[in-house]
Amino acid sequence: MGLLEKLGLGQKKRHGAPVIGEKKKQREESSSLRYNNYVRALILLGFLVLLVVSIPQSSFRDSTNYAIGEPWRGEDLTAPFDFAINKTQQEIEQERQAIRQSTPPIFHRNTGAASDLQSRIDSVFRRMEPVLERYHTWRETDRQQDSLQFVQARDASGLGLSDSSWRPLLENYHRVVSPDLTPNTRSAPADAFIGNELRQRMQSLMDELLEDGVINIAKSEISTNEITVRNLQDRTERTLNLGNVRDLQEARSYAGDRFSRFYYEDIARAANDIFARVLQPNLVYNTEETNTRIEEAIANISTTRGAVTEGEVIIRRGDIITQERYSRLQSLAEARSRTATTMERWLRYGGEILAVVAIITIFFFYLYLYRRSIFEDNSMLLLVTIAMGLICVGSSIAYSIEGISAYIVPVAVAPIILTIIFDSRVGLISTITLALLTGLINGNNFEYVTATTVACSLGLFSVRDIKKRSQFFFTTPGIVFASYTLVILSFSMTSFQGWDALLDILFYVGINAIFILFTYPLILLFEKAFKVTTDFTLLELSDTNLPMLKELMTRAPGTFHHSLQVSNMAEAAAGSIGANGLLCRVGALYHDIGKMENPGYYSENQVGTNEHDKLKPRMSALVIKAHVSNGVKMAREHGLPEVIIDFIKTHHGTSLIKYFYDKGKKNADQEKDEIREEDFRYDGPLPRTKETGILLLADGIEAASRAMKDPNYQKLESLISKMIDERVYEGQLSMTPLTFQDLRNIRETFLNILMGIYHSRVEYPDDKKEEKEQKDGSGRIRGRKEGPAVEKAPLGEETQQDGEGPQVNEYYNS
């Protein structure tokens, strides 16, 4: 007795019906790398390491799960030592924002701005002089050539003044140079050129503005009432009120008001135009130094506010956790984490490992005890650990991102995948395991564990018998969302949480439900990577309109209808013993596709002639056997899954083609030829699953039942029982996990179906008359399928594979 058996953790012993050939199968698998114990141990160890690494260190801080608004469920808590109360992230962010808004921006004074402006003003009027001279010459001579030269000179000046700005300047200059002209007293004085006056006025105005200060950015971009001005030349810094300086727009407005006081409208407009082109700020904003000052101030922000002294009561049992108490609890947890010794840290780490081991032990013991085929198949075990590991890693990443709720991780994806690939019980136990693991990752959150368990369980129940892809896009996401909402709402009502917190969580739950949509492509990915076949693929393959099945129906119609009948029998039998009925149905549809190569050699496709009359028995047996290898070849060419190809390989096992073997022995007695039994046996292999074993039985029984004459309950019952017993006696089912109880259920199912097919119907008068007219001299009714099938020697593989035709005669003519 092993250790697990002594502890009561061994597999449950079977009582009654033994499993046929189980020990033989175990011996064969023990030598395969796919079933190697060391590889299995490596997979389990890798999964454990992944889980331990995924759990954040912050999850060790809090031994009690709590939230604002809930009552404190622990004992009275006092401070074990002095510690500071940490500010919340929201408080720190508010202080940062206040610093950004209150820190005065830094400007550098351009000490050379005054001389630069003087040079710009001089340059404008210097470029203006040739234009004025050309205009005066044109007006004096009134020649077209002088007019063109004036226009060229104005354009070449590059001043960019408008016509309304040029006009008063040009007219005033021409009037001053030609004193005999009648002065325009409205525009300007007649004794001096207004441009000289404007130059002096501009210089004075520039000096005034620069003295106060002109900044190079708009005041609307500055959030403070003060600015800092640095003079790098004098190495001075002073603070100015924002109202005492002007930006460029205010400086232009101020200059416009001053010009309007001294000049008429046309001259003032020209002055404004020129001033706007020469004005430049003398206070330049420095982004880098301003940001540096802000960052220095932010860096000096204190992360604490107040302190708790040793022995002070932090919270009492039953007190409602307020924001202040929550801050104190969090501060205590962080202080404990910072002050923890190396020994304490290792103890915490070891405790976390033990918790993970305890959780996953439940799951893997379940697989070992109740799903041994998954546990011992390293490929399937790896699939399970990858599906669950992805969820744990995703939860760890989400937990490490500040502001992201744990509910955004679609935990239900892994259980749904495992349910579809294996069964709902594996999915359910994986749900409990993942809920505990992700709850551990998210700080021992009991609310999260409960909501995840409920939502994932109901979600996987919705895909137990999935028939449509629309379930993934509507039904399952909706169930997951509704389940999460119900549990979260219930906890929110008990803890009196506000609507804002509830809606925030439900937003992430909605994203979680949307992520369920990615389950379908993930299943396809797992199918390709691990060569598994899910119900989705089987549903697609069961469509009789697929090219291969349509070709079978066209080239071998008898075989096609035989396959349909066998598929119905196999599916019903699988359902009676808890096997995969859909898999049986699809395997039965494709099991005889190899007969398309030579359909005329099989009795169900023959019309009149018998192709085997031209062949020797050994050659006939080779032709009959070839449909298995031909079927495997065709299946691989069309990309059928290996699980379906297994049905093609094993649907005859190593059974004897009895009719041709007996015929060969008769001929050998006459011709003194040696007949070897192995030449008349199928090459195998034997079926290894319940589903392939069911097909082997259904195929032979359906073929034999069609060869019976006037089938009734007693005949069919005897036929089914004897054929099943022969298969067991021959060892054809020795590699399958079928029990004798399973065989009894299969026998009853086959009998019920065949009785439904061959039930007698009421004979009407017209039917009796027509039957009498169709009788020939031997007394048989022409056109009845049963008569010829029994009278003539079996021609095809169904009645020849194990001698079904002769067996019918043996069973019922003895």
Coordinates of N, CA, C and O in Angstrom, one line a residue, residues 118-270:
Q118 N 15.6 100.0 -30.8 CA 16.1 101.3 -31.4 C 16.6 101.0 -32.8 O 16.3 101.7 -33.8
S119 N 17.3 99.9 -33.0 CA 17.8 99.5 -34.3 C 16.7 99.1 -35.2 O 16.7 99.5 -36.4
R120 N 15.7 98.5 -34.7 CA 14.5 98.0 -35.5 C 13.7 99.2 -36.0 O 13.3 99.3 -37.2
I121 N 13.6 100.3 -35.1 CA 12.8 101.5 -35.5 C 13.6 102.2 -36.6 O 13.1 102.7 -37.6
D122 N 14.9 102.4 -36.4 CA 15.8 103.1 -37.3 C 15.7 102.4 -38.7 O 15.7 103.0 -39.8
S123 N 15.8 101.0 -38.6 CA 15.8 100.3 -39.9 C 14.5 100.5 -40.7 O 14.5 100.6 -41.9
V124 N 13.3 100.5 -39.9 CA 12.0 100.7 -40.6 C 12.0 102.1 -41.4 O 11.6 102.1 -42.5
F125 N 12.4 103.1 -40.7 CA 12.3 104.4 -41.3 C 13.4 104.6 -42.4 O 13.2 105.4 -43.4
R126 N 14.5 103.9 -42.2 CA 15.6 104.0 -43.2 C 15.1 103.3 -44.5 O 15.3 103.8 -45.6
R127 N 14.4 102.2 -44.4 CA 13.9 101.5 -45.6 C 12.7 102.2 -46.2 O 12.3 102.1 -47.3
M128 N 12.1 103.1 -45.3 CA 10.9 103.9 -45.8 C 11.3 105.1 -46.7 O 10.6 105.5 -47.6
E129 N 12.5 105.6 -46.6 CA 12.9 106.8 -47.3 C 12.9 106.7 -48.8 O 12.4 107.5 -49.5
P130 N 13.5 105.6 -49.4 CA 13.4 105.5 -50.8 C 12.0 105.4 -51.4 O 11.7 105.9 -52.5
V131 N 11.1 104.8 -50.6 CA 9.7 104.8 -51.1 C 9.1 106.2 -51.1 O 8.4 106.5 -52.0
L132 N 9.4 106.9 -50.0 CA 8.9 108.3 -50.0 C 9.4 109.1 -51.1 O 8.7 109.9 -51.8
E133 N 10.7 109.0 -51.4 CA 11.3 109.8 -52.5 C 10.7 109.4 -53.9 O 10.4 110.3 -54.7
R134 N 10.5 108.1 -54.1 CA 9.9 107.7 -55.4 C 8.5 108.2 -55.5 O 8.1 108.6 -56.6
Y135 N 7.8 108.2 -54.4 CA 6.4 108.7 -54.5 C 6.4 110.2 -54.8 O 5.6 110.6 -55.6
H136 N 7.3 110.9 -54.1 CA 7.3 112.4 -54.4 C 7.7 112.6 -55.9 O 7.1 113.5 -56.5
T137 N 8.7 111.9 -56.4 CA 9.1 112.1 -57.8 C 7.9 111.8 -58.8 O 7.7 112.5 -59.7
W138 N 7.2 110.7 -58.5 CA 6.0 110.4 -59.3 C 5.0 111.4 -59.3 O 4.4 111.8 -60.4
R139 N 4.7 112.0 -58.1 CA 3.7 113.0 -58.0 C 4.1 114.3 -58.7 O 3.3 115.0 -59.3
E140 N 5.4 114.6 -58.7 CA 5.9 115.8 -59.3 C 5.9 115.7 -60.9 O 5.5 116.6 -61.6
T141 N 6.2 114.5 -61.4 CA 6.4 114.4 -62.8 C 5.1 113.8 -63.4 O 4.8 114.0 -64.6
D142 N 4.4 113.0 -62.6 CA 3.2 112.3 -63.1 C 3.4 111.5 -64.4 O 2.6 111.4 -65.3
R143 N 4.6 110.8 -64.3 CA 5.0 109.9 -65.4 C 4.7 108.4 -65.0 O 4.9 108.0 -63.8
Q144 N 4.4 107.6 -66.0 CA 4.1 106.2 -65.8 C 5.3 105.5 -65.3 O 5.3 104.6 -64.4
Q145 N 6.5 105.9 -65.8 CA 7.7 105.2 -65.4 C 8.0 105.4 -64.0 O 8.4 104.5 -63.2
D146 N 7.8 106.7 -63.5 CA 8.0 107.0 -62.1 C 7.1 106.2 -61.2 O 7.4 105.8 -60.0
S147 N 5.9 106.0 -61.7 CA 4.8 105.3 -60.9 C 5.3 103.8 -60.7 O 5.2 103.3 -59.6
L148 N 5.8 103.2 -61.8 CA 6.3 101.9 -61.7 C 7.5 101.8 -60.7 O 7.6 100.8 -59.9
Q149 N 8.4 102.8 -60.8 CA 9.6 102.7 -59.9 C 9.1 102.9 -58.4 O 9.7 102.3 -57.5
F150 N 8.0 103.7 -58.2 CA 7.5 103.8 -56.8 C 7.0 102.5 -56.3 O 7.3 102.1 -55.2
V151 N 6.2 101.8 -57.1 CA 5.7 100.5 -56.7 C 6.8 99.5 -56.4 O 6.8 98.8 -55.5
Q152 N 7.8 99.5 -57.3 CA 8.9 98.6 -57.1 C 9.7 98.9 -55.8 O 10.0 98.0 -55.0
A153 N 9.9 100.2 -55.5 CA 10.6 100.6 -54.3 C 9.7 100.2 -53.0 O 10.3 99.7 -52.0
R154 N 8.4 100.4 -53.1 CA 7.6 100.0 -52.0 C 7.6 98.5 -51.7 O 7.7 98.1 -50.5
D155 N 7.5 97.7 -52.8 CA 7.6 96.3 -52.6 C 9.0 95.8 -52.1 O 9.1 94.9 -51.4
A156 N 10.0 96.5 -52.6 CA 11.4 96.1 -52.2 C 11.7 96.5 -50.8 O 12.7 95.9 -50.2
S157 N 10.9 97.3 -50.2 CA 11.2 97.8 -48.8 C 11.0 96.6 -47.8 O 11.7 96.6 -46.8
G158 N 10.1 95.8 -48.1 CA 9.8 94.6 -47.2 C 9.2 95.0 -45.9 O 9.2 94.2 -45.0
L159 N 8.6 96.2 -45.8 CA 8.0 96.6 -44.6 C 6.6 96.0 -44.4 O 6.2 95.7 -43.2
G160 N 5.9 95.6 -45.4 CA 4.7 94.9 -45.3 C 3.5 95.8 -44.8 O 2.6 95.3 -44.3
L161 N 3.7 97.2 -44.9 CA 2.6 98.0 -44.4 C 1.4 98.0 -45.3 O 1.6 97.8 -46.6
S162 N 0.2 98.2 -44.8 CA -1.0 98.2 -45.6 C -1.1 99.5 -46.4 O -0.4 100.5 -46.1
D163 N -1.9 99.6 -47.4 CA -2.1 100.8 -48.1 C -2.7 102.0 -47.3 O -2.3 103.1 -47.4
S164 N -3.5 101.6 -46.3 CA -4.0 102.6 -45.4 C -3.0 103.2 -44.5 O -3.1 104.3 -44.0
S165 N -1.9 102.4 -44.2 CA -0.8 102.9 -43.4 C 0.2 103.8 -44.3 O 0.8 104.8 -43.8
W166 N 0.4 103.3 -45.5 CA 1.3 104.1 -46.4 C 0.7 105.5 -46.8 O 1.5 106.5 -46.9
R167 N -0.6 105.5 -47.0 CA -1.2 106.7 -47.6 C -0.9 108.0 -46.8 O -0.4 109.0 -47.4
P168 N -1.2 108.1 -45.5 CA -0.9 109.3 -44.8 C 0.6 109.7 -44.7 O 0.9 110.9 -44.8
L169 N 1.4 108.7 -44.7 CA 2.9 108.9 -44.6 C 3.3 109.5 -46.0 O 4.1 110.5 -46.0
L170 N 2.9 108.9 -47.1 CA 3.3 109.4 -48.4 C 2.8 110.8 -48.7 O 3.6 111.7 -49.2
E171 N 1.5 111.1 -48.4 CA 0.9 112.4 -48.7 C 1.6 113.5 -47.8 O 1.8 114.6 -48.3
N172 N 1.8 113.1 -46.5 CA 2.4 114.1 -45.6 C 3.9 114.4 -46.1 O 4.3 115.6 -46.1
Y173 N 4.6 113.4 -46.5 CA 6.0 113.7 -47.0 C 5.9 114.6 -48.3 O 6.7 115.5 -48.4
H174 N 5.0 114.3 -49.2 CA 5.0 115.0 -50.4 C 4.6 116.5 -50.2 O 5.1 117.4 -50.8
R175 N 3.7 116.7 -49.2 CA 3.2 118.0 -48.8 C 4.3 118.8 -48.2 O 4.4 120.0 -48.5
V176 N 5.1 118.2 -47.3 CA 6.2 118.9 -46.7 C 7.3 119.3 -47.6 O 7.8 120.4 -47.6
V177 N 7.6 118.4 -48.6 CA 8.7 118.7 -49.6 C 8.2 119.7 -50.6 O 9.0 120.5 -51.1
S178 N 6.9 119.8 -50.8 CA 6.3 120.8 -51.8 C 5.5 121.8 -51.0 O 4.2 121.6 -50.9
P179 N 6.0 122.8 -50.4 CA 5.3 123.7 -49.5 C 4.2 124.5 -50.3 O 3.4 125.1 -49.6
D180 N 4.3 124.6 -51.6 CA 3.3 125.4 -52.3 C 2.0 124.7 -52.4 O 0.9 125.3 -52.7
L181 N 1.9 123.4 -52.0 CA 0.7 122.7 -52.0 C -0.2 123.1 -50.8 O 0.3 123.5 -49.7
T182 N -1.4 123.1 -50.9 CA -2.3 123.4 -49.9 C -2.3 122.4 -48.8 O -2.5 121.2 -49.0
P183 N -1.9 122.8 -47.6 CA -1.8 121.8 -46.5 C -3.1 121.1 -46.2 O -4.2 121.8 -46.2
N184 N -3.0 119.9 -45.8 CA -4.2 119.2 -45.3 C -4.2 119.2 -43.8 O -3.5 118.4 -43.1
T185 N -4.8 120.2 -43.2 CA -4.7 120.4 -41.8 C -5.3 119.3 -41.0 O -5.0 119.1 -39.8
R186 N -6.2 118.5 -41.6 CA -6.8 117.4 -40.9 C -5.8 116.2 -40.7 O -5.9 115.5 -39.7
S187 N -4.9 116.0 -41.7 CA -4.0 114.9 -41.6 C -2.8 115.2 -40.7 O -2.5 114.4 -39.8
A188 N -2.1 116.3 -40.9 CA -0.9 116.5 -40.1 C -0.5 118.0 -40.3 O -0.9 118.6 -41.3
P189 N 0.4 118.4 -39.4 CA 1.0 119.8 -39.7 C 1.7 119.9 -41.0 O 2.3 118.9 -41.4
A190 N 1.7 121.0 -41.6 CA 2.3 121.2 -42.9 C 3.8 121.5 -42.9 O 4.4 121.5 -43.9
D191 N 4.3 121.9 -41.7 CA 5.7 122.3 -41.6 C 6.7 121.3 -41.3 O 7.9 121.5 -41.3
A192 N 6.3 120.0 -41.1 CA 7.3 118.9 -40.8 C 6.7 117.6 -41.2 O 5.5 117.4 -41.2
F193 N 7.6 116.7 -41.5 CA 7.2 115.3 -41.9 C 6.9 114.5 -40.7 O 7.6 114.4 -39.7
I194 N 5.7 114.0 -40.7 CA 5.1 113.3 -39.6 C 5.9 112.1 -39.2 O 5.9 111.6 -38.0
G195 N 6.7 111.5 -40.1 CA 7.5 110.3 -39.8 C 8.5 110.5 -38.7 O 8.8 109.7 -37.9
N196 N 9.1 111.7 -38.7 CA 10.1 112.1 -37.7 C 9.5 112.1 -36.3 O 10.1 111.7 -35.3
E197 N 8.3 112.7 -36.3 CA 7.6 112.8 -35.1 C 7.2 111.4 -34.5 O 7.3 111.1 -33.3
L198 N 6.8 110.5 -35.5 CA 6.4 109.1 -35.1 C 7.6 108.4 -34.5 O 7.5 107.6 -33.6
R199 N 8.8 108.6 -35.1 CA 10.0 107.9 -34.6 C 10.3 108.3 -33.2 O 10.6 107.4 -32.4
Q200 N 10.3 109.5 -32.9 CA 10.6 109.9 -31.5 C 9.5 109.4 -30.6 O 9.8 109.0 -29.5
R201 N 8.2 109.5 -31.0 CA 7.2 109.0 -30.1 C 7.3 107.5 -29.8 O 7.1 107.1 -28.7
M202 N 7.6 106.8 -30.9 CA 7.8 105.3 -30.7 C 8.9 105.0 -29.8 O 8.8 104.1 -28.9
Q203 N 10.0 105.7 -29.9 CA 11.2 105.4 -29.1 C 10.8 105.7 -27.6 O 11.2 104.9 -26.7
S204 N 10.1 106.8 -27.3 CA 9.7 107.1 -26.0 C 8.8 106.1 -25.4 O 8.9 105.6 -24.3
L205 N 7.8 105.6 -26.3 CA 6.8 104.6 -25.8 C 7.5 103.3 -25.6 O 7.2 102.6 -24.6
M206 N 8.5 102.9 -26.4 CA 9.2 101.7 -26.2 C 10.0 101.7 -24.9 O 9.9 100.7 -24.2
D207 N 10.6 102.8 -24.6 CA 11.4 102.9 -23.3 C 10.4 102.7 -22.1 O 10.8 102.0 -21.1
E208 N 9.2 103.3 -22.2 CA 8.3 103.2 -21.1 C 7.8 101.8 -20.9 O 7.7 101.2 -19.8
L209 N 7.5 101.1 -22.1 CA 7.0 99.7 -22.0 C 8.1 98.8 -21.5 O 7.8 97.9 -20.6
L210 N 9.3 98.9 -22.0 CA 10.3 98.0 -21.5 C 10.7 98.2 -20.1 O 11.2 97.3 -19.4
E211 N 10.5 99.5 -19.6 CA 10.8 99.7 -18.2 C 9.9 98.9 -17.3 O 10.3 98.3 -16.3
D212 N 8.6 98.9 -17.7 CA 7.6 98.1 -16.9 C 7.8 96.6 -17.2 O 7.6 95.8 -16.3
G213 N 8.2 96.2 -18.4 CA 8.4 94.8 -18.8 C 7.3 94.3 -19.7 O 6.1 94.5 -19.5
V214 N 7.7 93.7 -20.8 CA 6.8 93.0 -21.8 C 7.2 91.5 -21.8 O 8.4 91.2 -22.1
I215 N 6.3 90.7 -21.5 CA 6.5 89.2 -21.5 C 6.2 88.6 -22.9 O 5.3 89.1 -23.6
N216 N 6.8 87.5 -23.1 CA 6.6 86.9 -24.5 C 5.5 85.8 -24.5 O 5.4 85.2 -25.6
I217 N 4.8 85.6 -23.4 CA 3.6 84.7 -23.5 C 2.4 85.4 -23.0 O 2.5 86.5 -22.4
A218 N 1.2 84.9 -23.4 CA 0.0 85.5 -22.9 C -0.2 85.3 -21.5 O 0.1 84.3 -20.9
K219 N -0.8 86.3 -20.8 CA -1.1 86.3 -19.4 C -2.1 85.1 -19.1 O -2.1 84.6 -17.9
S220 N -2.9 84.8 -20.0 CA -3.9 83.7 -19.8 C -3.2 82.4 -19.5 O -3.8 81.5 -18.9
E221 N -2.0 82.2 -19.9 CA -1.3 81.0 -19.7 C -0.6 80.9 -18.4 O 0.0 79.9 -18.0
I222 N -0.7 82.0 -17.6 CA 0.0 82.0 -16.3 C -1.1 81.9 -15.2 O -2.1 82.7 -15.2
S223 N -0.9 81.0 -14.3 CA -2.0 80.7 -13.3 C -1.7 81.5 -12.0 O -2.5 81.5 -11.1
T224 N -0.5 82.1 -11.8 CA -0.2 82.8 -10.6 C -0.3 84.3 -10.8 O -0.5 84.8 -11.9
N225 N -0.3 85.0 -9.7 CA -0.4 86.5 -9.7 C 0.9 87.2 -9.7 O 1.0 88.4 -9.8
E226 N 2.0 86.4 -9.7 CA 3.3 87.0 -9.7 C 4.2 86.2 -10.7 O 3.9 85.0 -11.0
I227 N 5.3 86.8 -11.1 CA 6.3 86.2 -11.9 C 7.6 86.5 -11.3 O 7.8 87.5 -10.6
T228 N 8.6 85.6 -11.6 CA 10.0 85.8 -11.1 C 10.8 86.3 -12.3 O 10.8 85.6 -13.4
V229 N 11.5 87.4 -12.1 CA 12.3 88.0 -13.2 C 13.8 87.9 -12.8 O 14.2 88.4 -11.7
R230 N 14.6 87.2 -13.7 CA 16.0 87.1 -13.4 C 16.8 87.9 -14.4 O 16.5 87.8 -15.6
N231 N 17.8 88.6 -13.9 CA 18.7 89.4 -14.7 C 20.0 88.7 -14.6 O 20.8 88.8 -13.6
L232 N 20.3 87.9 -15.7 CA 21.6 87.1 -15.6 C 22.8 88.0 -15.7 O 23.9 87.6 -15.2
Q233 N 22.7 89.2 -16.3 CA 23.8 90.1 -16.3 C 24.2 90.7 -15.0 O 25.3 90.7 -14.6
D234 N 23.1 91.1 -14.2 CA 23.4 91.6 -12.9 C 23.3 90.6 -11.8 O 23.6 90.9 -10.6
R235 N 22.9 89.3 -12.2 CA 22.8 88.2 -11.3 C 21.8 88.6 -10.2 O 22.1 88.4 -9.0
T236 N 20.7 89.1 -10.6 CA 19.6 89.5 -9.6 C 18.3 88.7 -10.0 O 18.1 88.3 -11.1
E237 N 17.5 88.7 -9.0 CA 16.2 88.0 -9.1 C 15.2 88.8 -8.3 O 15.4 89.1 -7.1
R238 N 14.0 89.1 -8.9 CA 13.0 89.8 -8.2 C 11.6 89.3 -8.6 O 11.5 88.7 -9.7
T239 N 10.7 89.5 -7.8 CA 9.3 89.1 -8.1 C 8.5 90.3 -8.4 O 8.5 91.3 -7.7
L240 N 7.8 90.2 -9.6 CA 6.9 91.3 -10.0 C 5.5 90.8 -10.0 O 5.1 89.7 -10.3
N241 N 4.6 91.8 -9.7 CA 3.2 91.5 -9.8 C 2.8 91.4 -11.3 O 3.2 92.2 -12.1
L242 N 2.0 90.4 -11.6 CA 1.6 90.2 -13.0 C 0.9 91.3 -13.6 O 1.0 91.6 -14.8
G243 N 0.2 92.1 -12.7 CA -0.6 93.3 -13.3 C 0.3 94.4 -13.7 O -0.1 95.3 -14.4
N244 N 1.6 94.4 -13.2 CA 2.5 95.5 -13.6 C 3.3 95.3 -14.8 O 4.0 96.2 -15.3
V245 N 3.2 94.1 -15.4 CA 3.8 93.9 -16.7 C 2.8 93.7 -17.8 O 1.6 93.5 -17.5
R246 N 3.2 93.7 -19.0 CA 2.3 93.5 -20.1 C 2.7 92.4 -21.0 O 3.9 92.2 -21.2
D247 N 1.8 91.7 -21.6 CA 2.1 90.8 -22.7 C 2.1 91.6 -24.0 O 1.8 92.8 -24.0
L248 N 2.4 91.0 -25.1 CA 2.4 91.7 -26.4 C 1.1 92.3 -26.8 O 1.1 93.4 -27.3
Q249 N 0.0 91.6 -26.5 CA -1.3 92.1 -26.9 C -1.6 93.4 -26.1 O -2.1 94.4 -26.6
E250 N -1.3 93.4 -24.8 CA -1.6 94.5 -23.9 C -0.6 95.7 -24.3 O -1.1 96.9 -24.3
A251 N 0.6 95.4 -24.7 CA 1.5 96.4 -25.1 C 1.0 97.1 -26.4 O 1.1 98.3 -26.5
R252 N 0.5 96.4 -27.3 CA 0.0 97.0 -28.6 C -1.2 97.8 -28.3 O -1.4 98.9 -28.9
S253 N -2.1 97.3 -27.4 CA -3.3 98.1 -27.1 C -2.9 99.4 -26.4 O -3.5 100.5 -26.7
Y254 N -1.9 99.3 -25.5 CA -1.5 100.5 -24.8 C -0.9 101.5 -25.8 O -1.2 102.8 -25.7
A255 N -0.1 101.1 -26.7 CA 0.5 102.0 -27.7 C -0.5 102.6 -28.6 O -0.5 103.8 -28.9
G256 N -1.6 101.8 -28.9 CA -2.6 102.3 -29.8 C -3.4 103.4 -29.1 O -3.8 104.4 -29.7
D257 N -3.6 103.3 -27.8 CA -4.3 104.4 -27.0 C -3.4 105.7 -27.0 O -4.0 106.8 -27.2
R258 N -2.2 105.5 -26.8 CA -1.3 106.7 -26.8 C -1.2 107.4 -28.1 O -1.2 108.6 -28.2
F259 N -1.1 106.6 -29.2 CA -1.1 107.2 -30.5 C -2.4 107.9 -30.9 O -2.4 109.0 -31.5
S260 N -3.5 107.4 -30.4 CA -4.8 108.0 -30.7 C -4.9 109.4 -30.0 O -5.7 110.3 -30.4
R261 N -4.2 109.6 -28.9 CA -4.2 110.9 -28.2 C -3.5 112.0 -28.9 O -3.9 113.1 -28.8
F262 N -2.5 111.6 -29.6 CA -1.6 112.6 -30.3 C -1.9 112.8 -31.7 O -1.6 113.9 -32.3
Y263 N -2.5 111.8 -32.4 CA -2.6 111.9 -33.9 C -4.0 111.6 -34.3 O -4.8 111.1 -33.6
Y264 N -4.3 112.1 -35.6 CA -5.5 111.8 -36.2 C -5.6 110.3 -36.5 O -4.6 109.6 -36.4
E265 N -6.8 109.9 -36.9 CA -7.0 108.5 -37.0 C -6.1 107.8 -38.1 O -5.6 106.7 -37.8
D266 N -5.9 108.5 -39.2 CA -5.1 107.9 -40.3 C -3.6 107.7 -39.9 O -2.9 106.7 -40.1
I267 N -3.1 108.8 -39.2 CA -1.7 108.7 -38.7 C -1.5 107.7 -37.6 O -0.6 106.9 -37.5
A268 N -2.5 107.7 -36.7 CA -2.5 106.7 -35.6 C -2.5 105.3 -36.1 O -1.8 104.4 -35.5
R269 N -3.3 105.0 -37.1 CA -3.3 103.7 -37.7 C -2.0 103.3 -38.3 O -1.5 102.2 -38.1
A270 N -1.3 104.2 -39.0 CA 0.0 104.0 -39.5 C 1.0 103.7 -38.4 O 1.9 102.8 -38.5

